[in-house]
């Protein structure tokens, strides 16, 4: 199927470029002569058409203007289009001078170059605009509304990928970012709604509307363990699930950013590679004994509880000041380890008598 699509697509692109070349020259003549082309200039116009088509289309083909996906066009492509148009206009000027001589209006060369560059760039960005705006609006209904935590390079790249591919099923409602300079900024068409601590308020505001936030994606690949724990705490306070995207090392092994979205792991929260422990020694220290984990409902504490439960302690006491977090980890352990005696206790480690 693809071998049939690509030739047709290239023929269509060639026709678009030919139309742009011819339209640019005609518009240049009309502007030069204030929309009243003298009869004596019609010979130059006709000869100029053939010279422009021959010279510019050859340069466009050499510059591979028929390659690439216009819906993913960006600044590097714009620079490539500019350099291609400079070369094409230089070739057209040389051919036209040879065919028409010095009588060809020189100002037309400049006007034609500007119009041709604007139009060749415009058709590319119009395709991207269609995919990111019009097509996005047509498929909004069944897409999951999400917030992106982190308005840096990774976050903006993720937004652009989501916008360019509606089939992914995401709709970005806004950014969360703790950098003050980005407050109320608009990046890739998405507004920074607030900082991480504003997540509960923002989620609640959208919950009252027709579209509620269903997920938060943490896009901070270079964040430290402490920053990831703080981000996770903010997402938990908002009461919605959260995921993350990996660091640069992991991204290099993947194909696209959205395929790398995954659940948070304890490695993300540690901010370092996990240490390989001697499980035999750990089991002998825990098996059949009573163990208490302070802060057992937090990100690190809850993971400790899961790991300790694997070694069959006689009793696992979870000491936590947050009733919601305590309830969550208690229910999880009760389901995964039904034979384990789990004792949830509310308290603060700053109260020695309670400990």
mmCIF file of C-alpha atoms in Angstrom:
data_model
loop_
_atom_site.group_PDB
_atom_site.id
_atom_site.type_symbol
_atom_site.label_atom_id
_atom_site.label_comp_id
_atom_site.label_asym_id
_atom_site.label_seq_id
_atom_site.Cartn_x
_atom_site.Cartn_y
_atom_site.Cartn_z
ATOM 1 C CA UNK A 1 0.000 0.000 0.000
ATOM 2 C CA UNK A 2 2.801 2.414 0.900
ATOM 3 C CA UNK A 3 4.522 1.972 -2.480
ATOM 4 C CA UNK A 4 1.310 3.271 -4.114
ATOM 5 C CA UNK A 5 0.815 6.178 -1.704
ATOM 6 C CA UNK A 6 4.316 7.662 -1.861
ATOM 7 C CA UNK A 7 4.515 8.122 -5.681
ATOM 8 C CA UNK A 8 1.072 9.795 -5.692
ATOM 9 C CA UNK A 9 2.119 11.995 -2.809
ATOM 10 C CA UNK A 10 5.283 13.131 -4.595
ATOM 11 C CA UNK A 11 3.372 13.891 -7.787
ATOM 12 C CA UNK A 12 0.950 15.992 -5.731
ATOM 13 C CA UNK A 13 3.859 17.855 -4.104
ATOM 14 C CA UNK A 14 5.400 18.541 -7.532
ATOM 15 C CA UNK A 15 2.092 19.948 -8.763
ATOM 16 C CA UNK A 16 1.812 22.151 -5.665
ATOM 17 C CA UNK A 17 5.349 23.475 -6.198
ATOM 18 C CA UNK A 18 4.677 24.105 -9.907
ATOM 19 C CA UNK A 19 1.531 26.044 -8.999
ATOM 20 C CA UNK A 20 3.459 28.053 -6.404
ATOM 21 C CA UNK A 21 6.236 28.880 -8.902
ATOM 22 C CA UNK A 22 3.792 29.993 -11.592
ATOM 23 C CA UNK A 23 1.573 31.872 -9.134
ATOM 24 C CA UNK A 24 4.540 33.675 -7.563
ATOM 25 C CA UNK A 25 5.775 34.980 -10.921
ATOM 26 C CA UNK A 26 2.305 36.101 -12.012
ATOM 27 C CA UNK A 27 1.730 37.853 -8.667
ATOM 28 C CA UNK A 28 5.173 39.492 -8.938
ATOM 29 C CA UNK A 29 4.293 40.950 -12.352
ATOM 30 C CA UNK A 30 0.909 42.136 -11.108
ATOM 31 C CA UNK A 31 2.466 43.867 -8.102
ATOM 32 C CA UNK A 32 5.274 45.355 -10.192
ATOM 33 C CA UNK A 33 2.866 46.912 -12.692
ATOM 34 C CA UNK A 34 0.070 47.690 -10.185
ATOM 35 C CA UNK A 35 -2.250 44.990 -11.577
ATOM 36 C CA UNK A 36 -2.106 46.376 -15.131
ATOM 37 C CA UNK A 37 0.560 44.447 -17.064
ATOM 38 C CA UNK A 38 1.538 46.252 -20.291
ATOM 39 C CA UNK A 39 1.157 44.249 -23.498
ATOM 40 C CA UNK A 40 4.843 44.650 -24.180
ATOM 41 C CA UNK A 41 5.654 42.774 -20.959
ATOM 42 C CA UNK A 42 3.499 39.766 -21.789
ATOM 43 C CA UNK A 43 6.344 38.216 -23.779
ATOM 44 C CA UNK A 44 8.602 38.504 -20.741
ATOM 45 C CA UNK A 45 5.895 36.986 -18.556
ATOM 46 C CA UNK A 46 5.360 33.965 -20.805
ATOM 47 C CA UNK A 47 9.074 33.320 -21.249
ATOM 48 C CA UNK A 48 9.555 33.892 -17.526
ATOM 49 C CA UNK A 49 6.980 31.177 -16.759
ATOM 50 C CA UNK A 50 8.947 28.541 -18.638
ATOM 51 C CA UNK A 51 12.278 29.762 -17.267
ATOM 52 C CA UNK A 52 10.934 29.735 -13.687
ATOM 53 C CA UNK A 53 9.375 26.297 -14.007
ATOM 54 C CA UNK A 54 12.494 24.770 -15.549
ATOM 55 C CA UNK A 55 15.022 26.365 -13.183
ATOM 56 C CA UNK A 56 13.105 26.329 -9.908
ATOM 57 C CA UNK A 57 11.586 22.871 -10.230
ATOM 58 C CA UNK A 58 15.023 21.429 -10.980
ATOM 59 C CA UNK A 59 16.514 23.118 -7.900
ATOM 60 C CA UNK A 60 13.546 22.061 -5.741
ATOM 61 C CA UNK A 61 14.073 18.470 -6.876
ATOM 62 C CA UNK A 62 17.813 18.628 -6.116
ATOM 63 C CA UNK A 63 17.007 20.154 -2.692
ATOM 64 C CA UNK A 64 14.552 17.263 -2.105
ATOM 65 C CA UNK A 65 11.571 19.493 -1.504
ATOM 66 C CA UNK A 66 9.378 16.503 -2.418
ATOM 67 C CA UNK A 67 10.642 14.557 0.617
ATOM 68 C CA UNK A 68 9.697 14.829 4.273
ATOM 69 C CA UNK A 69 6.395 15.009 6.122
ATOM 70 C CA UNK A 70 4.879 18.487 6.084
ATOM 71 C CA UNK A 71 2.791 17.862 9.181
ATOM 72 C CA UNK A 72 6.048 17.624 11.178
ATOM 73 C CA UNK A 73 7.679 20.717 9.668
ATOM 74 C CA UNK A 74 9.713 22.957 12.008
ATOM 75 C CA UNK A 75 12.320 25.719 12.085
ATOM 76 C CA UNK A 76 15.106 23.559 10.508
ATOM 77 C CA UNK A 77 12.753 22.857 7.585
ATOM 78 C CA UNK A 78 12.032 26.582 7.259
ATOM 79 C CA UNK A 79 15.762 27.293 6.923
ATOM 80 C CA UNK A 80 16.023 24.537 4.314
ATOM 81 C CA UNK A 81 13.133 26.067 2.343
ATOM 82 C CA UNK A 82 14.814 29.486 2.529
ATOM 83 C CA UNK A 83 18.158 28.208 1.217
ATOM 84 C CA UNK A 84 16.379 26.234 -1.507
ATOM 85 C CA UNK A 85 14.474 29.309 -2.636
ATOM 86 C CA UNK A 86 17.656 31.404 -2.724
ATOM 87 C CA UNK A 87 19.299 28.830 -4.998
ATOM 88 C CA UNK A 88 16.139 28.471 -7.120
ATOM 89 C CA UNK A 89 15.776 32.245 -7.578
ATOM 90 C CA UNK A 90 19.455 32.546 -8.528
ATOM 91 C CA UNK A 91 19.008 29.800 -11.141
ATOM 92 C CA UNK A 92 15.813 31.439 -12.439
ATOM 93 C CA UNK A 93 17.573 34.818 -12.722
ATOM 94 C CA UNK A 94 20.406 33.272 -14.743
ATOM 95 C CA UNK A 95 18.067 31.377 -17.087
ATOM 96 C CA UNK A 96 15.701 34.338 -17.482
ATOM 97 C CA UNK A 97 18.553 36.696 -18.288
ATOM 98 C CA UNK A 98 19.738 34.294 -20.970
ATOM 99 C CA UNK A 99 16.227 33.981 -22.456
ATOM 100 C CA UNK A 100 14.809 37.495 -21.954
ATOM 101 C CA UNK A 101 17.944 39.570 -21.834
ATOM 102 C CA UNK A 102 18.293 42.752 -19.757
ATOM 103 C CA UNK A 103 14.782 43.922 -20.644
ATOM 104 C CA UNK A 104 13.164 41.684 -17.998
ATOM 105 C CA UNK A 105 11.991 43.835 -15.025
ATOM 106 C CA UNK A 106 14.669 43.390 -12.335
ATOM 107 C CA UNK A 107 12.318 44.150 -9.446
ATOM 108 C CA UNK A 108 10.260 41.111 -10.442
ATOM 109 C CA UNK A 109 13.147 38.839 -9.446
ATOM 110 C CA UNK A 110 13.089 40.176 -5.875
ATOM 111 C CA UNK A 111 9.288 40.151 -5.536
ATOM 112 C CA UNK A 112 9.104 36.665 -7.038
ATOM 113 C CA UNK A 113 11.722 35.339 -4.594
ATOM 114 C CA UNK A 114 9.857 36.725 -1.574
ATOM 115 C CA UNK A 115 6.476 35.417 -2.732
ATOM 116 C CA UNK A 116 7.826 31.998 -3.685
ATOM 117 C CA UNK A 117 9.531 31.587 -0.307
ATOM 118 C CA UNK A 118 6.415 32.666 1.608
ATOM 119 C CA UNK A 119 4.175 30.312 -0.377
ATOM 120 C CA UNK A 120 6.472 27.250 -0.276
ATOM 121 C CA UNK A 121 6.860 27.697 3.477
ATOM 122 C CA UNK A 122 3.180 28.539 3.908
ATOM 123 C CA UNK A 123 1.843 25.376 2.288
ATOM 124 C CA UNK A 124 4.040 23.294 4.573
ATOM 125 C CA UNK A 125 2.995 25.027 7.756
ATOM 126 C CA UNK A 126 -0.651 25.018 6.674
ATOM 127 C CA UNK A 127 -0.518 21.206 6.581
ATOM 128 C CA UNK A 128 0.974 21.159 10.077
ATOM 129 C CA UNK A 129 -1.640 23.675 11.237
ATOM 130 C CA UNK A 130 -4.381 21.439 9.870
ATOM 131 C CA UNK A 131 -3.071 18.396 11.719
ATOM 132 C CA UNK A 132 -2.439 20.241 14.987
ATOM 133 C CA UNK A 133 -5.544 22.454 15.057
ATOM 134 C CA UNK A 134 -8.368 21.548 12.686
ATOM 135 C CA UNK A 135 -7.905 17.778 12.829
ATOM 136 C CA UNK A 136 -7.314 17.993 16.571
ATOM 137 C CA UNK A 137 -10.634 19.768 17.062
ATOM 138 C CA UNK A 138 -12.448 17.135 15.009
ATOM 139 C CA UNK A 139 -11.248 14.334 17.305
ATOM 140 C CA UNK A 140 -11.398 16.002 20.728
ATOM 141 C CA UNK A 141 -14.374 14.079 22.048
ATOM 142 C CA UNK A 142 -12.730 10.706 22.683
ATOM 143 C CA UNK A 143 -9.321 11.919 23.826
ATOM 144 C CA UNK A 144 -8.027 11.720 27.396
ATOM 145 C CA UNK A 145 -7.509 15.182 28.996
ATOM 146 C CA UNK A 146 -4.092 15.355 30.679
ATOM 147 C CA UNK A 147 -1.744 17.827 32.350
ATOM 148 C CA UNK A 148 1.986 17.809 31.607
ATOM 149 C CA UNK A 149 4.175 18.454 34.649
ATOM 150 C CA UNK A 150 7.265 20.216 33.283
ATOM 151 C CA UNK A 151 7.235 22.902 30.579
ATOM 152 C CA UNK A 152 10.809 22.254 29.431
ATOM 153 C CA UNK A 153 12.133 20.772 26.200
ATOM 154 C CA UNK A 154 10.753 17.293 26.954
ATOM 155 C CA UNK A 155 7.305 18.660 27.828
ATOM 156 C CA UNK A 156 7.061 20.814 24.699
ATOM 157 C CA UNK A 157 8.291 17.936 22.522
ATOM 158 C CA UNK A 158 5.650 15.687 24.058
ATOM 159 C CA UNK A 159 2.922 18.261 23.337
ATOM 160 C CA UNK A 160 3.988 18.579 19.701
ATOM 161 C CA UNK A 161 3.974 14.833 19.247
ATOM 162 C CA UNK A 162 0.504 14.541 20.784
ATOM 163 C CA UNK A 163 -0.792 17.374 18.582
ATOM 164 C CA UNK A 164 0.674 15.867 15.422
ATOM 165 C CA UNK A 165 -0.847 12.447 16.067
ATOM 166 C CA UNK A 166 -4.473 12.524 17.333
ATOM 167 C CA UNK A 167 -4.552 8.710 17.240
ATOM 168 C CA UNK A 168 -2.527 8.681 20.469
ATOM 169 C CA UNK A 169 -5.707 9.536 22.354
ATOM 170 C CA UNK A 170 -4.394 12.397 24.520
ATOM 171 C CA UNK A 171 -5.543 16.003 24.812
ATOM 172 C CA UNK A 172 -3.173 18.343 26.645
ATOM 173 C CA UNK A 173 -5.139 20.765 28.818
ATOM 174 C CA UNK A 174 -2.132 22.658 30.192
ATOM 175 C CA UNK A 175 1.328 22.641 31.750
ATOM 176 C CA UNK A 176 2.445 22.617 35.376
ATOM 177 C CA UNK A 177 5.872 24.118 36.035
ATOM 178 C CA UNK A 178 7.607 25.406 39.164
ATOM 179 C CA UNK A 179 9.708 28.023 37.318
ATOM 180 C CA UNK A 180 8.249 31.451 37.995
ATOM 181 C CA UNK A 181 9.334 32.851 34.637
ATOM 182 C CA UNK A 182 7.034 30.415 32.844
ATOM 183 C CA UNK A 183 3.847 31.327 34.698
ATOM 184 C CA UNK A 184 0.998 32.081 32.264
ATOM 185 C CA UNK A 185 3.339 31.437 29.304
ATOM 186 C CA UNK A 186 2.002 29.678 26.200
ATOM 187 C CA UNK A 187 4.306 26.964 24.820
ATOM 188 C CA UNK A 188 3.431 24.995 21.662
ATOM 189 C CA UNK A 189 -0.097 26.395 21.961
ATOM 190 C CA UNK A 190 -0.562 25.152 25.550
ATOM 191 C CA UNK A 191 -0.734 27.476 28.569
ATOM 192 C CA UNK A 192 1.235 27.032 31.786
ATOM 193 C CA UNK A 193 -1.635 26.899 34.292
ATOM 194 C CA UNK A 194 0.406 27.037 37.478
ATOM 195 C CA UNK A 195 3.088 25.372 39.586
ATOM 196 C CA UNK A 196 3.109 21.825 40.905
ATOM 197 C CA UNK A 197 1.388 22.753 44.158
ATOM 198 C CA UNK A 198 -1.505 24.202 42.140
ATOM 199 C CA UNK A 199 -2.316 20.726 40.748
ATOM 200 C CA UNK A 200 -5.221 20.017 43.198
ATOM 201 C CA UNK A 201 -6.813 23.412 42.495
ATOM 202 C CA UNK A 202 -6.445 23.054 38.707
ATOM 203 C CA UNK A 203 -7.764 19.489 38.685
ATOM 204 C CA UNK A 204 -10.727 20.527 40.828
ATOM 205 C CA UNK A 205 -11.490 23.473 38.536
ATOM 206 C CA UNK A 206 -11.638 21.249 35.467
ATOM 207 C CA UNK A 207 -13.536 18.565 37.357
ATOM 208 C CA UNK A 208 -16.449 20.973 37.681
ATOM 209 C CA UNK A 209 -16.502 21.478 33.908
ATOM 210 C CA UNK A 210 -17.350 19.092 31.109
ATOM 211 C CA UNK A 211 -13.784 17.737 30.770
ATOM 212 C CA UNK A 212 -12.009 16.515 33.890
ATOM 213 C CA UNK A 213 -8.258 15.867 34.109
ATOM 214 C CA UNK A 214 -7.733 12.119 34.008
ATOM 215 C CA UNK A 215 -3.949 11.911 34.192
ATOM 216 C CA UNK A 216 -0.765 13.903 34.850
ATOM 217 C CA UNK A 217 2.396 13.087 32.876
ATOM 218 C CA UNK A 218 5.641 14.163 34.558
ATOM 219 C CA UNK A 219 7.966 15.337 31.764
ATOM 220 C CA UNK A 220 11.157 16.019 33.705
ATOM 221 C CA UNK A 221 13.731 13.465 32.470
ATOM 222 C CA UNK A 222 16.645 15.208 34.201
ATOM 223 C CA UNK A 223 14.889 15.708 37.562
ATOM 224 C CA UNK A 224 16.575 14.539 40.756
ATOM 225 C CA UNK A 225 14.995 11.987 43.071
ATOM 226 C CA UNK A 226 13.890 14.753 45.434
ATOM 227 C CA UNK A 227 12.222 16.705 42.617
ATOM 228 C CA UNK A 228 10.447 13.571 41.398
ATOM 229 C CA UNK A 229 9.168 12.806 44.908
ATOM 230 C CA UNK A 230 7.852 16.352 45.238
ATOM 231 C CA UNK A 231 6.160 16.106 41.835
ATOM 232 C CA UNK A 232 4.611 12.759 42.779
ATOM 233 C CA UNK A 233 3.335 14.225 46.056
ATOM 234 C CA UNK A 234 1.684 17.092 44.164
ATOM 235 C CA UNK A 235 0.048 14.657 41.735
ATOM 236 C CA UNK A 236 -1.204 12.492 44.607
ATOM 237 C CA UNK A 237 -2.665 15.546 46.300
ATOM 238 C CA UNK A 238 -4.614 16.218 43.097
ATOM 239 C CA UNK A 239 -6.094 12.726 43.285
ATOM 240 C CA UNK A 240 -5.358 11.665 39.689
ATOM 241 C CA UNK A 241 -3.013 8.981 38.316
ATOM 242 C CA UNK A 242 0.418 10.115 37.163
ATOM 243 C CA UNK A 243 3.009 8.727 34.769
ATOM 244 C CA UNK A 244 6.426 9.846 33.606
ATOM 245 C CA UNK A 245 8.732 9.841 30.611
ATOM 246 C CA UNK A 246 12.285 8.496 30.920
ATOM 247 C CA UNK A 247 15.651 10.172 30.712
ATOM 248 C CA UNK A 248 17.749 10.727 27.597
ATOM 249 C CA UNK A 249 19.463 7.347 27.890
ATOM 250 C CA UNK A 250 16.152 5.507 27.751
ATOM 251 C CA UNK A 251 14.776 7.763 25.012
ATOM 252 C CA UNK A 252 17.665 6.821 22.719
ATOM 253 C CA UNK A 253 16.453 3.227 22.696
ATOM 254 C CA UNK A 254 12.856 4.156 21.816
ATOM 255 C CA UNK A 255 11.166 5.408 18.671
ATOM 256 C CA UNK A 256 8.810 8.146 19.837
ATOM 257 C CA UNK A 257 8.291 10.045 23.074
ATOM 258 C CA UNK A 258 4.687 9.008 23.696
ATOM 259 C CA UNK A 259 5.615 5.304 23.588
ATOM 260 C CA UNK A 260 7.976 5.961 26.481
ATOM 261 C CA UNK A 261 5.231 7.192 28.832
ATOM 262 C CA UNK A 262 5.144 4.720 31.724
ATOM 263 C CA UNK A 263 4.253 4.319 35.367
ATOM 264 C CA UNK A 264 6.546 5.867 37.967
ATOM 265 C CA UNK A 265 9.069 3.448 39.444
ATOM 266 C CA UNK A 266 11.076 3.540 42.627
ATOM 267 C CA UNK A 267 14.204 4.250 40.538
ATOM 268 C CA UNK A 268 12.623 7.556 39.401
ATOM 269 C CA UNK A 269 12.063 8.528 43.021
ATOM 270 C CA UNK A 270 15.565 7.558 44.152
ATOM 271 C CA UNK A 271 17.250 9.594 41.440
ATOM 272 C CA UNK A 272 19.996 6.949 41.064
ATOM 273 C CA UNK A 273 20.537 3.330 40.056
ATOM 274 C CA UNK A 274 19.219 0.862 42.673
ATOM 275 C CA UNK A 275 21.741 -0.947 44.876
ATOM 276 C CA UNK A 276 21.803 -4.739 44.513
ATOM 277 C CA UNK A 277 21.179 -6.226 47.965
ATOM 278 C CA UNK A 278 21.795 -9.660 49.456
ATOM 279 C CA UNK A 279 18.241 -11.009 49.688
ATOM 280 C CA UNK A 280 19.288 -14.026 51.731
ATOM 281 C CA UNK A 281 20.652 -11.795 54.470
ATOM 282 C CA UNK A 282 17.583 -9.560 54.350
ATOM 283 C CA UNK A 283 15.208 -12.516 54.615
ATOM 284 C CA UNK A 284 17.016 -13.852 57.672
ATOM 285 C CA UNK A 285 16.662 -10.427 59.320
ATOM 286 C CA UNK A 286 12.952 -9.989 58.547
ATOM 287 C CA UNK A 287 11.347 -13.439 58.326
ATOM 288 C CA UNK A 288 9.100 -14.146 61.315
ATOM 289 C CA UNK A 289 9.753 -10.802 62.999
ATOM 290 C CA UNK A 290 7.669 -7.678 63.582
ATOM 291 C CA UNK A 291 8.711 -4.747 61.404
ATOM 292 C CA UNK A 292 7.550 -1.124 61.500
ATOM 293 C CA UNK A 293 7.967 1.301 58.595
ATOM 294 C CA UNK A 294 7.702 4.989 59.467
ATOM 295 C CA UNK A 295 6.300 7.149 56.682
ATOM 296 C CA UNK A 296 4.981 3.943 55.187
ATOM 297 C CA UNK A 297 2.390 5.656 53.003
ATOM 298 C CA UNK A 298 4.857 7.859 51.113
ATOM 299 C CA UNK A 299 6.551 7.086 47.833
ATOM 300 C CA UNK A 300 9.676 5.487 49.324
ATOM 301 C CA UNK A 301 7.930 4.121 52.436
ATOM 302 C CA UNK A 302 5.192 2.366 50.470
ATOM 303 C CA UNK A 303 7.791 0.702 48.255
ATOM 304 C CA UNK A 304 9.644 -0.449 51.392
ATOM 305 C CA UNK A 305 6.406 -1.987 52.661
ATOM 306 C CA UNK A 306 5.937 -3.892 49.402
ATOM 307 C CA UNK A 307 9.491 -5.213 49.482
ATOM 308 C CA UNK A 308 9.384 -6.161 53.183
ATOM 309 C CA UNK A 309 6.085 -8.004 52.692
ATOM 310 C CA UNK A 310 7.848 -10.368 50.277
ATOM 311 C CA UNK A 311 10.077 -11.675 53.094
ATOM 312 C CA UNK A 312 7.218 -12.973 55.297
ATOM 313 C CA UNK A 313 7.473 -10.874 58.479
ATOM 314 C CA UNK A 314 5.270 -11.927 61.394
ATOM 315 C CA UNK A 315 3.733 -8.443 61.555
ATOM 316 C CA UNK A 316 4.119 -5.314 59.444
ATOM 317 C CA UNK A 317 3.263 -2.052 61.204
ATOM 318 C CA UNK A 318 2.730 0.888 58.828
ATOM 319 C CA UNK A 319 3.228 4.194 60.652
ATOM 320 C CA UNK A 320 1.963 7.167 58.634
ATOM 321 C CA UNK A 321 0.483 10.595 59.382
ATOM 322 C CA UNK A 322 -1.587 10.788 56.158
ATOM 323 C CA UNK A 323 -4.771 8.781 56.552
ATOM 324 C CA UNK A 324 -5.404 8.606 52.781
ATOM 325 C CA UNK A 325 -1.921 7.295 51.983
ATOM 326 C CA UNK A 326 -2.109 4.852 54.884
ATOM 327 C CA UNK A 327 -5.447 3.506 53.687
ATOM 328 C CA UNK A 328 -4.151 3.125 50.115
ATOM 329 C CA UNK A 329 -1.064 1.068 50.981
ATOM 330 C CA UNK A 330 -3.021 -0.985 53.543
ATOM 331 C CA UNK A 331 -5.610 -1.985 50.944
ATOM 332 C CA UNK A 332 -2.904 -2.820 48.408
ATOM 333 C CA UNK A 333 -0.989 -5.070 50.802
ATOM 334 C CA UNK A 334 -4.163 -6.739 52.031
ATOM 335 C CA UNK A 335 -4.957 -7.701 48.444
ATOM 336 C CA UNK A 336 -1.445 -8.803 47.446
ATOM 337 C CA UNK A 337 -0.431 -10.474 50.727
ATOM 338 C CA UNK A 338 -3.665 -11.735 52.372
ATOM 339 C CA UNK A 339 -1.760 -13.947 54.876
ATOM 340 C CA UNK A 340 0.350 -11.052 56.208
ATOM 341 C CA UNK A 341 -0.677 -9.336 59.457
ATOM 342 C CA UNK A 342 -0.657 -5.635 58.532
ATOM 343 C CA UNK A 343 -1.301 -3.105 61.310
ATOM 344 C CA UNK A 344 -1.933 0.455 60.039
ATOM 345 C CA UNK A 345 -1.203 3.181 62.586
ATOM 346 C CA UNK A 346 -1.672 6.942 62.270
ATOM 347 C CA UNK A 347 1.019 9.065 63.898
ATOM 348 C CA UNK A 348 3.933 11.442 63.498
ATOM 349 C CA UNK A 349 7.559 10.473 64.150
ATOM 350 C CA UNK A 350 7.999 13.808 65.919
ATOM 351 C CA UNK A 351 5.855 12.391 68.772
ATOM 352 C CA UNK A 352 8.246 10.045 70.626
ATOM 353 C CA UNK A 353 5.539 8.681 72.929
ATOM 354 C CA UNK A 354 3.367 7.691 69.956
ATOM 355 C CA UNK A 355 6.296 6.011 68.196
#
